Amino acid sequence: MSQLRERWEGASLPGDYLLQRWLSGDEAAAFFETSVAPDGRRAVVKLVPETAVDGDAQLALWQRTRSLRHPNLLQLLDCGRAELAGEVVIYAVFEYADDTLASALAHAPLSPAEAREVLAAAVAALSYLQAQSLALHALDPDQVLAVGDTIKLSTERLRVASPDTSYTAELRALSDRISPSTPALSADILA
């Protein structure tokens, strides 16, 4: 992907999204920082080579994701298809997250109150997604984000799911990973 980094960094996408700074990437996707014109807010662009996915299906899912409105979901601002350096890519522009739960946990464990706050935001977002027949591919600390003072779940890897698909197991696993407490207190937090 470093070859793609060199080819794509500094390129422009439709909508005046300049791929300013490489954030991360692998063979499946690349992430760049950009500014959202005209106010200059930062955003993150996810680029995926169209040969790596079903481009039409992914764009349709991103268009659907773009219409989601929930305070605990990362907003998808724009998406589309473009040609960069002779390669067709699909892209999605997301609001910029200030931090991830994984990064916060690397510095210090969460207090019980913080764990409750994270889990409450996750339950609210997951319930909303469930009502929209959508689900996350994974619920892990890398997918739990801070945007200002708001806890949000990433929307960059949503999938279509049955409205009766349960997210309880994923929520319990997240609770076990973030809760600084005993199993009895973790059960209380989830209640």
Coordinates of N, CA and C in Angstrom, one line a residue:
M1 N 0.8 -1.2 0.0 CA 0.0 0.0 0.0 C 0.9 1.3 0.0
S2 N 2.2 1.1 0.4 CA 3.0 2.3 0.4 C 3.1 2.9 -1.1
Q3 N 3.1 2.0 -2.0 CA 3.1 2.4 -3.4 C 1.9 3.3 -3.7
L4 N 0.7 2.8 -3.2 CA -0.5 3.6 -3.4 C -0.5 4.9 -2.6
R5 N 0.2 4.9 -1.4 CA 0.3 6.1 -0.6 C 1.1 7.1 -1.5
E6 N 2.1 6.7 -2.0 CA 2.9 7.7 -2.8 C 2.2 8.2 -4.0
R7 N 1.4 7.3 -4.7 CA 0.6 7.7 -5.8 C -0.6 8.6 -5.5
W8 N -1.2 8.4 -4.3 CA -2.4 9.1 -4.0 C -2.3 10.3 -3.1
E9 N -1.2 10.3 -2.2 CA -1.1 11.5 -1.3 C -0.9 12.7 -2.2
G10 N -1.6 13.8 -1.9 CA -1.6 15.0 -2.6 C -2.6 15.1 -3.8
A11 N -3.2 14.0 -4.1 CA -4.2 13.9 -5.2 C -5.5 14.6 -4.7
S12 N -6.4 15.0 -5.7 CA -7.7 15.5 -5.4 C -8.8 14.6 -5.8
L13 N -9.8 14.6 -5.1 CA -11.0 13.8 -5.4 C -12.1 14.8 -5.8
P14 N -13.2 14.4 -6.5 CA -14.3 15.2 -6.7 C -14.9 15.8 -5.4
G15 N -15.3 17.0 -5.4 CA -15.8 17.6 -4.2 C -14.7 18.4 -3.5
D16 N -13.5 18.6 -4.2 CA -12.4 19.3 -3.7 C -11.8 18.7 -2.4
Y17 N -11.7 17.4 -2.4 CA -11.1 16.7 -1.3 C -9.6 16.4 -1.6
L18 N -8.7 17.2 -1.1 CA -7.3 17.0 -1.3 C -6.8 16.0 -0.3
L19 N -6.2 14.9 -0.7 CA -5.6 13.9 0.1 C -4.3 14.4 0.7
Q20 N -4.5 15.1 1.9 CA -3.4 15.8 2.5 C -2.4 15.0 3.2
R21 N -2.8 14.1 4.0 CA -1.9 13.4 4.9 C -2.3 11.9 5.0
W22 N -1.4 11.0 4.7 CA -1.7 9.5 4.9 C -1.9 9.2 6.4
L23 N -2.9 8.6 6.7 CA -3.2 8.2 8.1 C -2.8 6.7 8.4
S24 N -3.3 5.8 7.5 CA -3.1 4.4 7.6 C -3.5 3.7 6.4
G25 N -3.3 2.4 6.3 CA -3.7 1.7 5.1 C -3.1 0.3 5.0
D26 N -3.8 -0.5 4.2 CA -3.3 -1.8 3.9 C -3.7 -2.2 2.4
E27 N -3.7 -3.4 2.1 CA -4.0 -3.8 0.7 C -5.5 -3.5 0.4
A28 N -6.3 -3.4 1.4 CA -7.8 -3.3 1.2 C -8.3 -1.8 1.2
A29 N -7.6 -0.9 1.9 CA -8.1 0.4 2.0 C -7.0 1.4 2.4
A30 N -7.1 2.6 2.1 CA -6.2 3.7 2.6 C -7.0 4.8 3.2
F31 N -6.4 5.4 4.2 CA -7.1 6.5 4.9 C -6.2 7.7 4.9
F32 N -6.8 8.9 4.5 CA -6.1 10.1 4.4 C -6.9 11.2 5.1
E33 N -6.1 12.2 5.7 CA -6.8 13.4 6.2 C -7.0 14.3 5.1
T34 N -8.1 15.0 5.2 CA -8.5 16.1 4.2 C -9.2 17.2 5.0
S35 N -9.5 18.3 4.3 CA -10.3 19.3 4.8 C -11.6 19.4 4.1
V36 N -12.7 19.7 4.8 CA -14.0 19.8 4.2 C -14.2 21.2 3.8
A37 N -14.3 21.5 2.5 CA -14.5 22.9 2.0 C -15.9 23.3 2.3
P38 N -16.3 24.5 2.5 CA -15.4 25.7 2.6 C -14.9 26.0 4.0
D39 N -15.5 25.3 5.1 CA -15.2 25.7 6.4 C -13.8 25.2 7.0
G40 N -13.1 24.3 6.2 CA -11.8 23.9 6.7 C -11.8 22.8 7.7
R41 N -13.0 22.3 8.1 CA -13.0 21.2 9.1 C -12.2 20.0 8.6
R42 N -11.6 19.3 9.5 CA -10.9 18.1 9.0 C -11.8 17.0 8.8
A43 N -11.5 16.1 7.9 CA -12.3 14.9 7.7 C -11.3 13.8 7.3
V44 N -11.8 12.6 7.2 CA -11.0 11.4 6.8 C -11.6 10.8 5.6
V45 N -10.7 10.5 4.6 CA -11.2 9.9 3.3 C -10.7 8.4 3.4
K46 N -11.6 7.6 3.1 CA -11.3 6.1 3.0 C -11.3 5.9 1.5
L47 N -10.2 5.4 1.0 CA -10.1 5.0 -0.5 C -10.0 3.5 -0.6
V48 N -10.8 2.9 -1.5 CA -10.7 1.5 -1.7 C -10.6 1.3 -3.2
P49 N -9.5 0.5 -3.7 CA -9.5 0.2 -5.1 C -10.7 -0.6 -5.5
E50 N -11.3 -0.1 -6.6 CA -12.6 -0.8 -7.0 C -12.4 -2.3 -7.3
T51 N -11.2 -2.6 -7.7 CA -10.9 -4.0 -8.0 C -11.0 -4.9 -6.7
A52 N -10.9 -4.3 -5.6 CA -10.8 -5.0 -4.3 C -12.2 -5.4 -3.7
V53 N -13.3 -4.7 -4.3 CA -14.6 -4.9 -3.7 C -15.6 -4.8 -4.9
D54 N -16.9 -5.1 -4.6 CA -18.0 -4.8 -5.5 C -18.3 -3.3 -5.3
G55 N -17.7 -2.5 -6.2 CA -17.8 -1.1 -6.1 C -19.3 -0.6 -6.0
D56 N -20.1 -1.1 -6.9 CA -21.5 -0.6 -6.9 C -22.2 -1.0 -5.5
A57 N -22.0 -2.2 -5.0 CA -22.6 -2.6 -3.8 C -22.1 -1.7 -2.6
Q58 N -20.8 -1.5 -2.6 CA -20.2 -0.7 -1.5 C -20.7 0.8 -1.6
L59 N -20.7 1.3 -2.8 CA -21.3 2.7 -2.9 C -22.7 2.8 -2.5
A60 N -23.5 1.8 -2.8 CA -24.9 1.8 -2.4 C -25.0 1.7 -0.8
L61 N -24.2 0.9 -0.2 CA -24.2 0.9 1.3 C -23.7 2.2 1.9
W62 N -22.7 2.8 1.3 CA -22.2 4.1 1.8 C -23.3 5.2 1.6
Q63 N -24.0 5.1 0.5 CA -25.1 6.1 0.3 C -26.2 6.0 1.3
R64 N -26.5 4.7 1.7 CA -27.4 4.4 2.8 C -26.9 4.9 4.1
T65 N -25.6 4.7 4.3 CA -24.9 5.1 5.6 C -25.0 6.7 5.7
R66 N -24.8 7.3 4.5 CA -24.8 8.8 4.5 C -26.1 9.4 5.0
S67 N -27.2 8.7 4.9 CA -28.5 9.2 5.3 C -28.7 8.9 6.8
L68 N -27.9 8.2 7.5 CA -28.1 7.9 8.9 C -27.8 9.1 9.7
R69 N -28.7 9.3 10.7 CA -28.6 10.5 11.6 C -28.8 10.0 13.1
H70 N -27.7 9.9 13.8 CA -27.7 9.5 15.2 C -26.5 10.1 15.8
P71 N -26.7 10.7 17.0 CA -25.5 11.4 17.7 C -24.4 10.5 18.0
N72 N -24.6 9.2 18.1 CA -23.5 8.3 18.5 C -23.0 7.5 17.3
L73 N -23.2 8.0 16.1 CA -22.6 7.3 14.9 C -21.8 8.4 14.2
L74 N -20.6 7.9 13.7 CA -19.7 8.8 12.9 C -20.4 9.1 11.6
Q75 N -20.5 10.4 11.3 CA -21.2 10.8 10.1 C -20.4 10.6 8.8
L76 N -21.0 10.0 7.8 CA -20.4 9.9 6.5 C -20.9 11.1 5.7
L77 N -19.9 12.0 5.3 CA -20.3 13.2 4.7 C -20.5 13.2 3.2
D78 N -19.7 12.3 2.5 CA -19.8 12.2 1.0 C -19.2 10.8 0.6
C79 N -19.5 10.4 -0.6 CA -18.9 9.2 -1.1 C -19.0 9.3 -2.7
G80 N -18.2 8.5 -3.3 CA -18.3 8.5 -4.8 C -17.2 7.6 -5.4
R81 N -17.0 7.8 -6.7 CA -16.0 7.0 -7.4 C -15.1 8.0 -8.2
A82 N -13.9 7.7 -8.3 CA -12.9 8.6 -9.0 C -11.8 7.7 -9.6
E83 N -11.1 8.4 -10.5 CA -9.8 7.8 -11.0 C -8.7 8.5 -10.4
L84 N -7.7 7.8 -9.8 CA -6.5 8.3 -9.3 C -5.3 7.6 -9.8
A85 N -4.5 8.3 -10.5 CA -3.2 7.7 -11.0 C -3.5 6.5 -11.9
G86 N -4.6 6.6 -12.7 CA -4.9 5.5 -13.6 C -5.7 4.3 -12.9
E87 N -6.0 4.5 -11.7 CA -6.8 3.4 -11.0 C -8.1 3.9 -10.5
V88 N -9.2 3.1 -10.7 CA -10.5 3.5 -10.3 C -10.7 3.2 -8.8
V89 N -11.1 4.1 -8.0 CA -11.3 3.9 -6.6 C -12.7 4.4 -6.2
I90 N -13.1 3.8 -5.1 CA -14.3 4.4 -4.5 C -13.9 5.0 -3.2
Y91 N -14.6 6.0 -2.8 CA -14.1 6.8 -1.6 C -15.3 7.2 -0.7
A92 N -15.0 7.3 0.6 CA -16.0 7.8 1.5 C -15.3 8.9 2.4
V93 N -16.0 10.0 2.7 CA -15.5 11.0 3.5 C -16.3 11.1 4.8
F94 N -15.5 10.8 5.9 CA -16.1 10.8 7.2 C -15.7 11.9 8.1
E95 N -16.5 12.3 9.1 CA -16.1 13.3 10.0 C -14.9 12.8 10.7
Y96 N -14.1 13.8 11.2 CA -12.8 13.5 11.8 C -13.0 13.1 13.3
A97 N -12.4 12.0 13.7 CA -12.5 11.6 15.1 C -11.2 12.1 15.8
D98 N -11.4 12.6 17.0 CA -10.3 13.1 17.8 C -9.4 12.0 18.4
D99 N -10.1 10.9 18.7 CA -9.4 9.8 19.4 C -10.2 8.5 19.3
T100 N -9.5 7.4 19.6 CA -10.2 6.1 19.7 C -10.2 5.6 21.1
L101 N -11.1 4.7 21.4 CA -11.1 4.1 22.7 C -9.9 3.3 22.9
A102 N -9.4 2.6 21.9 CA -8.2 1.8 22.0 C -7.0 2.7 22.4
S103 N -6.9 3.9 21.9 CA -5.8 4.8 22.2 C -6.0 5.2 23.7
A104 N -7.2 5.6 24.1 CA -7.5 6.0 25.5 C -7.1 4.8 26.5
L105 N -7.5 3.6 26.1 CA -7.2 2.5 27.0 C -5.7 2.2 27.1
A106 N -5.0 2.6 26.1 CA -3.5 2.4 26.1 C -2.9 3.3 27.2
H107 N -3.5 4.4 27.5 CA -3.0 5.3 28.5 C -3.5 5.0 29.9
A108 N -4.7 4.6 30.0 CA -5.2 4.3 31.4 C -6.5 3.5 31.3
P109 N -6.9 2.7 32.3 CA -8.2 2.0 32.2 C -9.3 3.0 32.4
L110 N -10.5 2.6 32.0 CA -11.7 3.5 32.2 C -12.2 3.3 33.7
S111 N -12.7 4.4 34.2 CA -13.4 4.3 35.4 C -14.8 3.6 35.2
P112 N -15.5 3.1 36.2 CA -16.8 2.6 36.0 C -17.8 3.6 35.3
A113 N -17.7 4.8 35.7 CA -18.6 5.8 35.1 C -18.2 6.0 33.6
E114 N -17.0 6.0 33.3 CA -16.6 6.1 31.9 C -17.0 4.9 31.1
A115 N -16.9 3.7 31.7 CA -17.3 2.5 31.0 C -18.8 2.5 30.7
R116 N -19.6 3.0 31.7 CA -21.0 3.1 31.5 C -21.4 4.1 30.4
E117 N -20.6 5.2 30.3 CA -20.9 6.2 29.3 C -20.6 5.6 27.9
V118 N -19.5 4.9 27.8 CA -19.2 4.2 26.5 C -20.2 3.2 26.1
L119 N -20.6 2.4 27.1 CA -21.6 1.3 26.8 C -23.0 1.9 26.5
A120 N -23.3 3.0 27.2 CA -24.6 3.6 26.9 C -24.7 4.2 25.4
A121 N -23.6 4.8 25.0 CA -23.5 5.3 23.7 C -23.5 4.2 22.6
A122 N -22.8 3.1 23.0 CA -22.8 2.0 22.0 C -24.2 1.3 21.9
V123 N -24.9 1.2 23.0 CA -26.2 0.6 23.0 C -27.2 1.5 22.2
A124 N -27.1 2.8 22.4 CA -28.0 3.7 21.6 C -27.7 3.6 20.1
A125 N -26.4 3.6 19.7 CA -26.1 3.5 18.3 C -26.4 2.2 17.7
L126 N -26.1 1.1 18.5 CA -26.4 -0.2 17.9 C -28.0 -0.5 17.8
S127 N -28.7 0.1 18.7 CA -30.2 -0.1 18.6 C -30.7 0.7 17.4
Y128 N -30.1 1.8 17.1 CA -30.5 2.6 16.0 C -30.2 1.8 14.7
L129 N -28.9 1.3 14.6 CA -28.5 0.6 13.5 C -29.4 -0.7 13.3
Q130 N -29.7 -1.3 14.4 CA -30.6 -2.5 14.3 C -31.9 -2.2 13.7
A131 N -32.5 -1.0 14.0 CA -33.8 -0.6 13.5 C -33.7 -0.2 12.0
Q132 N -32.4 0.1 11.5 CA -32.2 0.4 10.1 C -31.8 -0.9 9.3
S133 N -31.8 -2.0 10.0 CA -31.3 -3.3 9.4 C -29.9 -3.2 9.0
L134 N -29.1 -2.6 9.9 CA -27.6 -2.5 9.7 C -26.9 -3.0 10.9
A135 N -25.7 -3.4 10.8 CA -24.9 -3.8 11.9 C -23.4 -3.5 11.7
L136 N -22.6 -3.5 12.7 CA -21.2 -3.3 12.6 C -20.5 -4.6 12.3
H137 N -19.4 -4.6 11.6 CA -18.6 -5.8 11.4 C -18.0 -6.3 12.7
A138 N -17.6 -5.3 13.5 CA -16.9 -5.6 14.7 C -17.2 -4.4 15.7
L139 N -17.3 -4.8 17.0 CA -17.4 -3.8 18.0 C -16.2 -3.9 18.9
D140 N -15.2 -3.1 18.6 CA -14.0 -3.2 19.4 C -13.5 -1.8 19.7
P141 N -12.5 -1.6 20.6 CA -12.1 -0.3 21.0 C -11.6 0.6 19.8
D142 N -11.2 0.0 18.7 CA -10.7 0.8 17.6 C -11.9 1.4 16.8
Q143 N -13.1 0.8 17.0 CA -14.3 1.3 16.3 C -15.2 2.2 17.2
V144 N -14.7 2.5 18.4 CA -15.4 3.5 19.3 C -14.5 4.7 19.3
L145 N -15.1 5.8 18.9 CA -14.4 7.1 18.7 C -14.9 8.2 19.5
A146 N -14.0 9.2 19.7 CA -14.4 10.4 20.4 C -14.4 11.5 19.3
V147 N -15.5 12.3 19.2 CA -15.6 13.4 18.3 C -16.0 14.6 19.3
G148 N -15.0 15.4 19.7 CA -15.3 16.4 20.7 C -15.6 15.6 22.0
D149 N -16.7 15.9 22.6 CA -17.1 15.2 23.9 C -18.1 14.1 23.6
T150 N -18.3 13.8 22.4 CA -19.3 12.8 22.0 C -18.7 11.4 21.7
I151 N -19.2 10.4 22.2 CA -18.7 9.0 21.9 C -19.5 8.5 20.7
K152 N -18.8 8.1 19.7 CA -19.5 7.6 18.4 C -18.9 6.3 18.0
L153 N -19.7 5.5 17.3 CA -19.2 4.3 16.7 C -18.9 4.6 15.2
S154 N -17.8 3.9 14.8 CA -17.4 4.1 13.4 C -18.5 3.5 12.5
T155 N -18.7 4.2 11.3 CA -19.7 3.7 10.3 C -19.0 3.3 9.1
E156 N -17.6 3.2 9.1 CA -16.9 2.9 7.8 C -17.0 1.4 7.4
R157 N -17.4 0.5 8.3 CA -17.5 -0.9 8.0 C -18.9 -1.5 8.3
L158 N -20.0 -0.8 8.0 CA -21.3 -1.3 8.3 C -21.6 -2.5 7.3
R159 N -22.6 -3.3 7.7 CA -23.1 -4.3 6.9 C -24.6 -4.4 7.0
V160 N -25.2 -4.9 6.0 CA -26.7 -5.1 6.1 C -26.9 -6.3 7.0
A161 N -28.0 -6.2 7.8 CA -28.3 -7.3 8.8 C -29.8 -7.3 9.0
S162 N -30.3 -8.4 9.4 CA -31.7 -8.6 9.8 C -32.0 -7.7 11.0
P163 N -33.2 -7.1 11.0 CA -33.5 -6.2 12.2 C -33.6 -7.0 13.5
D164 N -33.7 -8.3 13.5 CA -33.7 -9.1 14.7 C -32.3 -9.6 15.1
T165 N -31.2 -9.2 14.4 CA -29.9 -9.6 14.7 C -29.5 -9.0 16.0
S166 N -29.1 -9.8 16.9 CA -28.7 -9.3 18.3 C -27.3 -8.8 18.3
Y167 N -27.0 -7.8 19.1 CA -25.7 -7.3 19.3 C -25.2 -7.5 20.7
T168 N -25.9 -8.3 21.5 CA -25.6 -8.5 22.9 C -24.3 -9.1 23.1
A169 N -23.9 -10.1 22.4 CA -22.6 -10.8 22.6 C -21.4 -9.8 22.3
E170 N -21.6 -9.0 21.2 CA -20.5 -8.0 20.9 C -20.4 -6.9 22.0
L171 N -21.6 -6.6 22.6 CA -21.6 -5.6 23.6 C -21.0 -6.1 24.9
R172 N -21.3 -7.4 25.2 CA -20.7 -8.0 26.4 C -19.1 -8.1 26.2
A173 N -18.7 -8.5 25.0 CA -17.3 -8.6 24.8 C -16.6 -7.2 24.9
L174 N -17.2 -6.1 24.4 CA -16.7 -4.8 24.6 C -16.6 -4.4 26.1
S175 N -17.7 -4.7 26.8 CA -17.7 -4.4 28.2 C -16.6 -5.1 28.9
D176 N -16.4 -6.4 28.6 CA -15.3 -7.1 29.3 C -13.9 -6.5 29.0
R177 N -13.8 -5.9 27.8 CA -12.5 -5.3 27.4 C -12.2 -4.0 28.0
I178 N -13.3 -3.2 28.3 CA -13.1 -1.9 28.8 C -13.4 -1.7 30.2
S179 N -14.1 -2.6 30.8 CA -14.5 -2.4 32.2 C -13.4 -2.7 33.2
P180 N -13.1 -1.8 34.1 CA -12.1 -2.0 35.0 C -12.5 -2.8 36.3
S181 N -13.7 -3.4 36.2 CA -14.4 -3.9 37.3 C -14.5 -5.4 37.3
T182 N -15.1 -5.9 38.3 CA -15.3 -7.4 38.5 C -16.5 -7.7 37.5
P183 N -16.6 -9.0 37.2 CA -17.8 -9.5 36.4 C -19.1 -9.1 37.0
A184 N -19.3 -9.0 38.3 CA -20.5 -8.6 38.9 C -20.8 -7.1 38.6
L185 N -19.8 -6.3 38.7 CA -20.0 -4.9 38.4 C -20.2 -4.7 36.9
S186 N -19.6 -5.5 36.1 CA -19.8 -5.4 34.6 C -21.2 -5.7 34.3
A187 N -21.8 -6.7 34.9 CA -23.2 -7.1 34.7 C -24.1 -5.9 35.1
D188 N -23.7 -5.2 36.2 CA -24.5 -4.0 36.6 C -24.4 -2.9 35.6
I189 N -23.2 -2.7 35.0 CA -23.0 -1.7 34.0 C -23.9 -2.0 32.8
L190 N -23.9 -3.2 32.3 CA -24.7 -3.6 31.2 C -26.2 -3.5 31.4
A191 N -26.6 -3.7 32.7 CA -28.0 -3.6 33.0 C -28.4 -2.1 32.9

